[in-house]
CSV table of C-alpha atoms in Angstrom, one decimal:
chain,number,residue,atom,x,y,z
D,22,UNK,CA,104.9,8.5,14.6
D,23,UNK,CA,107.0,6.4,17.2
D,24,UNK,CA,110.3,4.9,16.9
D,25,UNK,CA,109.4,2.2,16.0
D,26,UNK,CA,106.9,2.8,13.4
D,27,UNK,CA,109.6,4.5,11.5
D,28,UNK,CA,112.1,1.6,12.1
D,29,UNK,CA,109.3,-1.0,10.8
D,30,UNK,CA,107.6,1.4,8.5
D,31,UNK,CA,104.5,1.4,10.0
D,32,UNK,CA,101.5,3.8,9.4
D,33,UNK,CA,99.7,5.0,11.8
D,34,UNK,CA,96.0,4.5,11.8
D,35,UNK,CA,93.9,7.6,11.3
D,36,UNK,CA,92.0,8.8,13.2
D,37,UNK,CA,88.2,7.6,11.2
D,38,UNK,CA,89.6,3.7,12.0
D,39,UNK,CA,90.1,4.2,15.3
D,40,UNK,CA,86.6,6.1,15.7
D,41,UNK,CA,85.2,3.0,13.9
D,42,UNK,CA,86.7,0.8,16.3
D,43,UNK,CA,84.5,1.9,19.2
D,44,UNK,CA,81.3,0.3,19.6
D,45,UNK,CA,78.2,1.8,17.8
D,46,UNK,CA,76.2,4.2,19.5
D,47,UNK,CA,72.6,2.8,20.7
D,48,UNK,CA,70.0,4.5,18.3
D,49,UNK,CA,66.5,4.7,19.0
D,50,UNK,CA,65.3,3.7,15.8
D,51,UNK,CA,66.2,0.2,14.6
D,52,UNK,CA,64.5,-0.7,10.6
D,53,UNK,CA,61.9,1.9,10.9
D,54,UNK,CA,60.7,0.8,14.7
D,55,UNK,CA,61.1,3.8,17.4
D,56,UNK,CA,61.3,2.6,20.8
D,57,UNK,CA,59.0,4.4,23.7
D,58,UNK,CA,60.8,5.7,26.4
D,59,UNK,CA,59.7,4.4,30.1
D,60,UNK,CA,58.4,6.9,32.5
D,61,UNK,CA,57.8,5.4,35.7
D,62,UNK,CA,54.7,6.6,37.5
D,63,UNK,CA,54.5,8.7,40.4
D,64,UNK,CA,54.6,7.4,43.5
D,65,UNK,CA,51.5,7.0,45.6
D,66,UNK,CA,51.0,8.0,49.6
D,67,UNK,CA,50.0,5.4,51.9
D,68,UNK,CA,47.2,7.3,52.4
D,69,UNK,CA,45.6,7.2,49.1
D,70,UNK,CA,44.4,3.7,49.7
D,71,UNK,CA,44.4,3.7,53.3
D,72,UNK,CA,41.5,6.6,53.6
D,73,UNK,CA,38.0,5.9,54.9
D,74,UNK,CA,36.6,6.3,51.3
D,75,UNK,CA,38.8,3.4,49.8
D,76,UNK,CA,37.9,0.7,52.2
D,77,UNK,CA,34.2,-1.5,52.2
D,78,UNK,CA,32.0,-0.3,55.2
D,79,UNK,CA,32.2,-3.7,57.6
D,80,UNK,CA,28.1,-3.2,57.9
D,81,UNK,CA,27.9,-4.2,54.1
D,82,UNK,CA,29.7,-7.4,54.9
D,83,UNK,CA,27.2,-8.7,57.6
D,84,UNK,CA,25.1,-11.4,56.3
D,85,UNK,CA,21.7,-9.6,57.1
D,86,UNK,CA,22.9,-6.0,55.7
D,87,UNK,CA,20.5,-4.2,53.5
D,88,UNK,CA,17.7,-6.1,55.6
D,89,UNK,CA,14.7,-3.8,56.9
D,90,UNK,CA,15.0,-4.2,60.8
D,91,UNK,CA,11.0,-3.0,61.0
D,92,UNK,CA,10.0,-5.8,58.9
D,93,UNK,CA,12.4,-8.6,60.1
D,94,UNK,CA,10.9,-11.3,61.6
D,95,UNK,CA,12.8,-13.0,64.6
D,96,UNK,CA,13.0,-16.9,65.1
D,97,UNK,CA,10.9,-18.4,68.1
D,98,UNK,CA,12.6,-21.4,68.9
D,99,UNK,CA,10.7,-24.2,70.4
D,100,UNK,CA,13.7,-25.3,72.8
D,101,UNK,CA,13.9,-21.7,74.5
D,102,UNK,CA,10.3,-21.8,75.4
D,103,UNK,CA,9.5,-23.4,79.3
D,104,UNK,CA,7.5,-26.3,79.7
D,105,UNK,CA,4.0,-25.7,80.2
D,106,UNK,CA,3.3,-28.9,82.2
D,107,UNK,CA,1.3,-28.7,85.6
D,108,UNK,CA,3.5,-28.4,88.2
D,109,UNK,CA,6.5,-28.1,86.7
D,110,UNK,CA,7.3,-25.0,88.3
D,111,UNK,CA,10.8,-25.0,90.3
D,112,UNK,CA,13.7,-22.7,91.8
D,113,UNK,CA,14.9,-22.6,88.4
D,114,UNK,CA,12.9,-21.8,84.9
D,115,UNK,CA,12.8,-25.5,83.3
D,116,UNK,CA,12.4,-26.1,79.5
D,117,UNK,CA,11.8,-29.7,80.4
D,118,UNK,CA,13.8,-32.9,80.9
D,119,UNK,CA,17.0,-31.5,79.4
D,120,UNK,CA,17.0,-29.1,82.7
D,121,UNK,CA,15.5,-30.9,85.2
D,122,UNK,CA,17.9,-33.9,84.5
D,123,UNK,CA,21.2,-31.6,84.7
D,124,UNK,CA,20.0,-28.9,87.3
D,125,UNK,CA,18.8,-31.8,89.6
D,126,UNK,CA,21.7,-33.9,89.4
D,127,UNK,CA,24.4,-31.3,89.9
D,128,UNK,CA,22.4,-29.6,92.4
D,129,UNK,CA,22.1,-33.2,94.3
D,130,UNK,CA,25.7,-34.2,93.9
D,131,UNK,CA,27.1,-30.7,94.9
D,132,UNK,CA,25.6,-30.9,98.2
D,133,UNK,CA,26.0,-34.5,98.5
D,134,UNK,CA,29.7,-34.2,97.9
D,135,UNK,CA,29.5,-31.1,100.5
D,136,UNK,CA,27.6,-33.1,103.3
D,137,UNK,CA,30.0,-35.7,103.1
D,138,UNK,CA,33.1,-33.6,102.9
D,139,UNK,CA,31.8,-32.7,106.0
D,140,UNK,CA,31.1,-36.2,107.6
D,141,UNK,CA,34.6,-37.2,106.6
D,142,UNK,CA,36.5,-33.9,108.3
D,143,UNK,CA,34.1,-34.7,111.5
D,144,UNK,CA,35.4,-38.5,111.2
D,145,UNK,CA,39.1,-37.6,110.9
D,146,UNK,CA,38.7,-35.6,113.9
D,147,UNK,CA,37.5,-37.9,116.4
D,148,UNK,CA,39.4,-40.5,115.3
D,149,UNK,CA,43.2,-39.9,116.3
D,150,UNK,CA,43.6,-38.1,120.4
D,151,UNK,CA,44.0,-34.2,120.7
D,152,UNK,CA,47.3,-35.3,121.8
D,153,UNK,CA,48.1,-36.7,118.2
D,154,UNK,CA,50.8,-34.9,116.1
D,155,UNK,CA,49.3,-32.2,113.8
D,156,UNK,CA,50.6,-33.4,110.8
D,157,UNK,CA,49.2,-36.8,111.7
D,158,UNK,CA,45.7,-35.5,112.3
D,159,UNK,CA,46.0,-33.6,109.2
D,160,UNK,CA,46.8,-36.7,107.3
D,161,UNK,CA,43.3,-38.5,109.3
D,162,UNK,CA,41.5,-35.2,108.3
D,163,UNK,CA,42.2,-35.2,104.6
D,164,UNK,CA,41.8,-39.4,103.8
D,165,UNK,CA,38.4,-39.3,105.6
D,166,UNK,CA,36.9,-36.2,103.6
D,167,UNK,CA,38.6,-38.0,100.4
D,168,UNK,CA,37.0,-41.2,101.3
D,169,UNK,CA,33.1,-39.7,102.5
D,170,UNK,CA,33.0,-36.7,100.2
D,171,UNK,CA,33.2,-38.7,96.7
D,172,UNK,CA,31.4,-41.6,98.2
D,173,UNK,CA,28.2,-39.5,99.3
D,174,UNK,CA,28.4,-37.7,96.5
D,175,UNK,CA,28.5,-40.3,93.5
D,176,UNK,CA,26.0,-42.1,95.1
D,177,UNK,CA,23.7,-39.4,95.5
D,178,UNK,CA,24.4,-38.1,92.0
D,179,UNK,CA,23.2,-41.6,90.3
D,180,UNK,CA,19.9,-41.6,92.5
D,181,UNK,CA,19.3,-38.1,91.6
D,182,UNK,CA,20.4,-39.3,87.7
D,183,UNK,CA,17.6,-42.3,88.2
D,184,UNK,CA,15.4,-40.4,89.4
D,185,UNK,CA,15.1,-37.3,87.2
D,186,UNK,CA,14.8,-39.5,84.1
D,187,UNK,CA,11.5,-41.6,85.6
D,188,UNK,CA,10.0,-38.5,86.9
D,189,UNK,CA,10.5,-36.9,83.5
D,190,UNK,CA,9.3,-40.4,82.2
D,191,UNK,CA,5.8,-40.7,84.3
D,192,UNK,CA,4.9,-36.8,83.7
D,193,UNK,CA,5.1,-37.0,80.2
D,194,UNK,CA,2.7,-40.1,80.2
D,195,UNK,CA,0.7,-38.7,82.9
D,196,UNK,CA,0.9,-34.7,81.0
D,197,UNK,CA,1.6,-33.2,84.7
D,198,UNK,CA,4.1,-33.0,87.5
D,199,UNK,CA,2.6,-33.5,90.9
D,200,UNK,CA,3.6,-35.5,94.1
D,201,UNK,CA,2.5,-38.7,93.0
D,202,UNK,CA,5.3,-38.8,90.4
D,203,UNK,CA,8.2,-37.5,92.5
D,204,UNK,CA,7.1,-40.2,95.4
D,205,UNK,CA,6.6,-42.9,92.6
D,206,UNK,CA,10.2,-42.0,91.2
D,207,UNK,CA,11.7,-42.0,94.4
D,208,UNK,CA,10.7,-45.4,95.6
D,209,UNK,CA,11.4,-46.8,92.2
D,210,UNK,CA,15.6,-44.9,91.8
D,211,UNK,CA,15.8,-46.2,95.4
D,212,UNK,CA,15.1,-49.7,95.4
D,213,UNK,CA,16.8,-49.6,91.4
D,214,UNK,CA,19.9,-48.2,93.1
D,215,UNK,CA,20.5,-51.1,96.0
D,216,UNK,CA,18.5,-53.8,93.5
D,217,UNK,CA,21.9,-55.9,93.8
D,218,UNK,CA,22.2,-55.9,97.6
D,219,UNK,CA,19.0,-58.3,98.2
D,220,UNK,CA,15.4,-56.9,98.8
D,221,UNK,CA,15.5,-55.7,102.4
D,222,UNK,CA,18.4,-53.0,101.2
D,223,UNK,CA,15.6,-52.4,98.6
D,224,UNK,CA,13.1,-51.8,100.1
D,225,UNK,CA,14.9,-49.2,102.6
D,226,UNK,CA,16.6,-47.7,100.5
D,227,UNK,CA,13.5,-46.7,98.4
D,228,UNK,CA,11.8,-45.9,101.3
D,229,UNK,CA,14.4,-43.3,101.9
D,230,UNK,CA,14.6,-42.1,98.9
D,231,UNK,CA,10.4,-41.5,98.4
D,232,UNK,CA,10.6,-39.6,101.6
D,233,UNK,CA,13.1,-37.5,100.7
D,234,UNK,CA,11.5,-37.1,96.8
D,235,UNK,CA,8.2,-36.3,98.8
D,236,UNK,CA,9.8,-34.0,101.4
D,237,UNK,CA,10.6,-31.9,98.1
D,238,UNK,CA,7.7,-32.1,96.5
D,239,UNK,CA,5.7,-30.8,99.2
D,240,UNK,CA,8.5,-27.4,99.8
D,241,UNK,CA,8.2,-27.0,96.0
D,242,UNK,CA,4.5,-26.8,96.1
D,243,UNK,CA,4.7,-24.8,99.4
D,244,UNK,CA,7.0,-21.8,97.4
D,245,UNK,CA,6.9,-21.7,93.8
């Protein structure tokens, strides 16, 4: 007992009230219900779902899987298959006018734009004296092949264009390829090709073009 307590008359509290005081303790059982206690499960390696046995075998996942290979039967495609047509043997295997339009029309238009690259670096040449400035005769050089090499080569790559679609065209009607059609074609993609310049640029330019169409004819007979 304090000081105080005697001055005031005060009791002190015993000790049960102040063991009252203190919050219950927690009790597993509450009206009859008994909580489960947690146990947390052990902890897995990486490698019990990263081994070979856990994961799907990528062959299973291939659209044809479980498919018997001997028995299979493969698709034959009717584009893949080379035209048949007389005479339409070439440098290059040909499944028809698909091929021979873009194998004849960049071939034509490669080595036009190469034959006039080359009349255009002759032109720049000749034109300025040996005596020019390099730079200059660079500059003479490079507008000519500009100007010839494009120039030579769109043309040539619409005849060739023109020309692959009415050979295609007259060997489908006629069921073969021979030098009839390519001489035909030529004539025609020629004088269709300067058709706005009046007839004589016609008329020589189909010329041209048939000899040159029969000129190949006659070397793709000769070695295929």
């Amino acid at each position: 007992m304090s000081f105080w307590d005697a001055l005031t008359g005060r009791k002190t509290t015993s000790a049960s009230s102040s063991s009252s005081s203190q919050p219950p303790a927690f009790q597993d059982s509450v009206d009859g219900f008994k909580a489960d206690k947690f146990e947390a499960p052990a902890a897995q390696d990486v490698s019990s779902f990263l081994a070979p046995s856990s994961l799907p075998d990528p062959l299973e996942l291939h659209p044809l899987a479980g498919l018997d290979q001997q028995t299979l039967d493969y698709l034959t495609l009717e584009e893949s298959a080379l035209s048949d047509l007389p005479g339409s043997q070439s440098a290059l295997p040909s499944r028809g006018f698909s091929d021979d339009l873009c194998y004849g029309t960049g071939v034509t238009y490669l080595t036009a734009l190469s034959m006039g690259g080359v009349w255009g670096l002759t032109e720049g040449l000749t034109r300025l004296p040996a005596s020019a400035p390099p730079k200059l005769r660079l500059n003479s050089v490079l507008n000519s092949i500009t100007r010839r090499g494009p120039f030579v080569g769109n043309s040539a790559g619409v005849i060739a264009l023109i020309y692959n679609s009415i050979n295609s065209t007259i060997g489908y009607y006629r069921g073969k390829h021979d030098a009839t059609n390519s001489v035909v074609a030529g004539a025609l993609s020629g004088m269709l090709f300067k058709s706005t310049r009046g007839l004589r640029p016609m008329m020589i330019s189909g010329g041209l073009v048939a000899s040159a169409a029969g000129a190949w004819a006659v070397t793709r007979k000769a070695l295929f």
